[in-house]
Amino acid sequence: MDRPGVEIRRAAQRDVPGIAGMLAEAFSRDPVFLDRLSPRQDGLRVLAGLFAFELEYEYIVHGRVDVAVDGGAPLGAILMLPPDAAPVRGPVHRARLMRALGRSFWRLWRSEAAVQKARPVFPHWYLGYIAVTETARGRGLGSALLDRAVENAGEEAVYLESTTAASQALYERKGFVPLGAVPRLGRRHCEVGMWRPGVVTR
């Protein structure tokens, strides 16, 4: 695996702007996210606002974020929430998110509600996002980040939604099983829910 000089470490609040920008760039061409954005907005700006919000109020505080860096610049990241984490839904948070997302707010809000409803009822870690910069792809970094996520979950199950065939193939190689398509709310593309069982202990 060609990853000279790359360090994978737990992220902190100071990493939020860099990770949010990296995630926005990575998902700006994702078909599922393109369906959710208003065509009259700057997609990169909207996605950067979305990811900054989720990092600051959810994943950094209540979950686990691991970032791959090389000289301080983020090359990839993986965001997870533990089984007991609750989504942020307060009026203050919603108002801030509305300001950040503008015209895309209701599309993203309704899509997120549908995704939350489709999640398994069994306790599990939720793998919200994993992404690697275009320049770092093909070096095994995504696989290394996914291994870190499985390690963090320990004996507990992990659930995620795959948005592309390529990512689904990677997840299947790591022991995830497709559960079926998540309702798409009239959009052209949908996600596939995927489950990695936990370890049964006596």
XYZ file of N, CA and C in Angstrom, residues 31-131:
303
model
N -23.978 11.071 -7.501
C -25.328 11.208 -8.074
C -26.428 11.403 -7.047
N -26.308 10.752 -5.890
C -27.331 10.892 -4.857
C -27.343 12.312 -4.311
N -26.173 12.877 -4.048
C -26.119 14.240 -3.526
C -26.528 15.266 -4.578
N -26.189 15.026 -5.839
C -26.608 15.950 -6.888
C -28.126 16.012 -6.993
N -28.792 14.887 -6.757
C -30.248 14.869 -6.762
C -30.841 15.750 -5.664
N -30.126 15.889 -4.560
C -30.657 16.585 -3.386
C -30.394 18.081 -3.388
N -29.541 18.552 -4.289
C -29.169 19.967 -4.288
C -30.011 20.752 -5.285
N -30.316 21.985 -4.924
C -31.018 22.863 -5.836
C -30.089 23.224 -6.994
N -30.559 23.122 -8.239
C -29.704 23.467 -9.389
C -29.344 24.947 -9.441
N -30.021 25.751 -8.642
C -29.752 27.194 -8.652
C -28.734 27.618 -7.593
N -28.053 26.637 -7.004
C -27.067 26.959 -5.979
C -25.687 26.421 -6.336
N -24.690 26.980 -5.662
C -23.316 26.484 -5.774
C -23.214 25.216 -4.936
N -23.153 24.060 -5.582
C -23.154 22.792 -4.873
C -22.012 22.635 -3.891
N -20.823 23.071 -4.264
C -19.668 22.946 -3.368
C -19.892 23.738 -2.082
N -20.418 24.949 -2.217
C -20.651 25.783 -1.033
C -21.695 25.154 -0.117
N -22.779 24.656 -0.711
C -23.845 24.059 0.076
C -23.346 22.806 0.799
N -22.629 21.949 0.086
C -22.132 20.728 0.708
C -21.105 21.026 1.800
N -20.256 22.017 1.576
C -19.285 22.389 2.613
C -20.011 22.859 3.872
N -21.101 23.622 3.697
C -21.892 24.049 4.854
C -22.548 22.891 5.566
N -23.085 21.940 4.789
C -23.715 20.759 5.375
C -22.719 19.941 6.187
N -21.560 19.654 5.591
C -20.585 18.813 6.280
C -19.969 19.528 7.490
N -19.770 20.830 7.392
C -19.251 21.578 8.539
C -20.231 21.500 9.707
N -21.524 21.639 9.410
C -22.552 21.547 10.442
C -22.541 20.158 11.084
N -22.568 19.116 10.268
C -22.635 17.764 10.809
C -21.370 17.399 11.582
N -20.234 17.844 11.123
C -18.990 17.586 11.848
C -19.001 18.287 13.206
N -19.346 19.574 13.190
C -19.262 20.386 14.404
C -20.261 19.966 15.468
N -21.492 19.651 15.056
C -22.555 19.402 16.026
C -22.851 17.924 16.267
N -22.408 17.056 15.379
C -22.738 15.639 15.538
C -21.488 14.767 15.638
N -20.757 14.645 14.547
C -19.722 13.614 14.488
C -18.520 13.875 15.392
N -18.045 15.111 15.477
C -16.907 15.403 16.351
C -17.301 15.283 17.820
N -18.495 15.793 18.156
C -18.937 15.844 19.555
C -19.468 14.507 20.047
N -20.321 13.873 19.247
C -21.015 12.671 19.704
C -20.504 11.383 19.058
N -19.609 11.494 18.091
C -19.179 10.308 17.369
C -17.679 10.176 17.270
N -17.263 9.706 16.129
C -15.846 9.437 15.901
C -15.513 9.835 14.470
N -14.503 10.678 14.307
C -14.028 11.090 12.992
C -12.542 10.788 12.911
N -12.159 9.991 11.928
C -10.751 9.738 11.673
C -10.383 10.391 10.356
N -9.249 11.079 10.337
C -8.820 11.804 9.153
C -7.422 11.339 8.755
N -7.218 11.189 7.458
C -5.900 10.866 6.910
C -5.263 12.158 6.434
N -4.091 12.463 6.937
C -3.435 13.726 6.602
C -2.020 13.468 6.094
N -1.573 14.397 5.274
C -0.197 14.374 4.776
C 0.309 15.807 4.813
N 1.128 16.100 5.793
C 1.608 17.459 5.949
C 0.534 18.427 6.390
N -0.506 17.936 7.036
C -1.576 18.786 7.538
C -2.795 18.841 6.650
N -2.662 18.529 5.368
C -3.793 18.575 4.453
C -4.574 17.270 4.510
N -5.911 17.335 4.651
C -6.701 16.100 4.714
C -6.794 15.412 3.350
N -6.459 14.132 3.328
C -6.558 13.335 2.106
C -7.802 12.453 2.110
N -8.354 12.219 3.280
C -9.535 11.381 3.402
C -10.045 11.432 4.827
N -11.277 10.973 5.006
C -11.864 10.967 6.348
C -13.000 9.967 6.398
N -13.313 9.516 7.604
C -14.447 8.632 7.829
C -15.169 9.106 9.081
N -16.503 9.225 9.002
C -17.322 9.789 10.071
C -18.301 8.735 10.571
N -18.331 8.514 11.893
C -19.193 7.492 12.470
C -19.893 8.007 13.724
N -21.070 7.436 13.989
C -21.801 7.712 15.223
C -22.039 6.400 15.962
N -21.887 6.393 17.292
C -22.094 5.171 18.073
C -23.573 4.831 18.200
N -23.894 3.647 18.695
C -25.296 3.212 18.777
C -26.211 4.133 19.569
N -25.690 4.832 20.563
C -26.555 5.641 21.420
C -26.633 7.106 20.997
N -26.082 7.460 19.841
C -26.093 8.859 19.399
C -27.435 9.216 18.784
N -27.948 10.403 19.116
C -29.221 10.868 18.572
C -28.955 11.993 17.577
N -29.710 12.062 16.464
C -29.507 13.136 15.484
C -29.864 14.500 16.056
N -29.181 15.535 15.576
C -29.448 16.904 16.014
C -30.700 17.414 15.309
N -31.728 17.763 16.084
C -32.985 18.200 15.485
C -33.590 19.409 16.213
N -32.818 20.115 17.042
C -33.351 21.258 17.773
C -33.605 22.447 16.863
N -34.472 23.380 17.278
C -34.810 24.538 16.444
C -33.627 25.446 16.149
N -32.706 25.604 17.105
C -31.539 26.460 16.876
C -30.645 25.847 15.807
N -30.417 24.528 15.912
C -29.589 23.851 14.927
C -30.241 23.897 13.546
N -31.554 23.712 13.526
C -32.262 23.732 12.249
C -32.182 25.103 11.596
N -32.283 26.165 12.374
C -32.190 27.513 11.822
C -30.811 27.757 11.213
N -29.784 27.287 11.901
C -28.423 27.466 11.358
C -28.255 26.672 10.069
N -28.797 25.471 10.048
C -28.681 24.637 8.858
C -29.444 25.247 7.687
N -30.589 25.867 7.973
C -31.362 26.535 6.916
C -30.554 27.674 6.302
N -29.861 28.421 7.132
C -29.036 29.520 6.617
C -27.893 28.991 5.753
N -27.320 27.859 6.164
C -26.174 27.310 5.438
C -26.578 26.692 4.104
N -27.757 26.064 4.069
C -28.149 25.300 2.883
C -29.046 26.064 1.926
N -29.731 27.082 2.412
C -30.572 27.882 1.533
C -31.642 27.062 0.831
N -31.729 27.200 -0.494
C -32.774 26.542 -1.281
C -32.728 25.017 -1.168
N -31.574 24.466 -0.849
C -31.433 23.001 -0.786
C -31.873 22.426 0.548
N -32.230 23.296 1.507
C -32.498 22.803 2.852
C -33.581 21.738 2.875
N -34.755 22.019 2.303
C -35.870 21.087 2.443
C -35.618 19.789 1.694
N -34.932 19.851 0.566
C -34.579 18.618 -0.141
C -33.690 17.733 0.735
N -32.656 18.342 1.297
C -31.731 17.582 2.129
C -32.390 17.118 3.421
N -33.236 17.957 4.003
C -33.900 17.616 5.268
C -34.821 16.414 5.084
N -35.635 16.449 4.003
C -36.546 15.331 3.756
C -35.794 14.051 3.407
N -34.728 14.179 2.650
C -33.936 12.998 2.298
C -33.305 12.378 3.530
N -32.793 13.237 4.418
C -32.179 12.737 5.647
C -33.213 12.047 6.523
N -34.418 12.580 6.571
C -35.473 11.949 7.361
C -35.804 10.562 6.834
N -35.842 10.416 5.499
C -36.116 9.112 4.895
C -34.991 8.124 5.180
N -33.762 8.612 5.127
C -32.604 7.751 5.420
C -32.643 7.284 6.875
N -32.950 8.205 7.782
C -33.028 7.844 9.198
C -34.120 6.805 9.442
N -35.250 6.961 8.778
C -36.366 6.035 8.960
C -36.023 4.634 8.476
N -35.166 4.533 7.475
C -34.825 3.242 6.887
C -33.728 2.506 7.645
N -33.109 3.146 8.602
C -32.011 2.499 9.329
C -32.521 1.339 10.178
N -31.727 0.286 10.339
C -32.135 -0.872 11.149
C -32.424 -0.466 12.597
N -33.324 -1.206 13.229
C -33.677 -0.909 14.618
C -32.691 -1.526 15.597
N -31.885 -2.465 15.144
C -30.907 -3.095 16.026
C -29.778 -2.114 16.348
N -29.198 -2.171 17.543
C -28.082 -1.282 17.892
C -26.924 -1.435 16.901
N -26.349 -0.312 16.495
C -25.254 -0.366 15.528
C -24.514 0.964 15.507
N -23.276 0.894 15.042
C -22.542 2.100 14.676
C -23.042 2.535 13.305
N -23.184 3.842 13.119
C -23.621 4.369 11.830
C -22.439 5.025 11.135
N -22.070 4.497 9.977
C -20.985 5.079 9.190
C -21.614 6.081 8.222
N -21.524 7.352 8.588
C -22.204 8.387 7.820
C -21.524 8.725 6.506
N -20.204 8.922 6.546
C -19.481 9.326 5.337
C -18.072 8.749 5.351
N -17.592 8.399 4.170
C -16.190 8.067 3.963
C -15.808 8.620 2.602
N -14.678 9.301 2.526
C -14.267 9.900 1.259
C -12.755 10.061 1.237
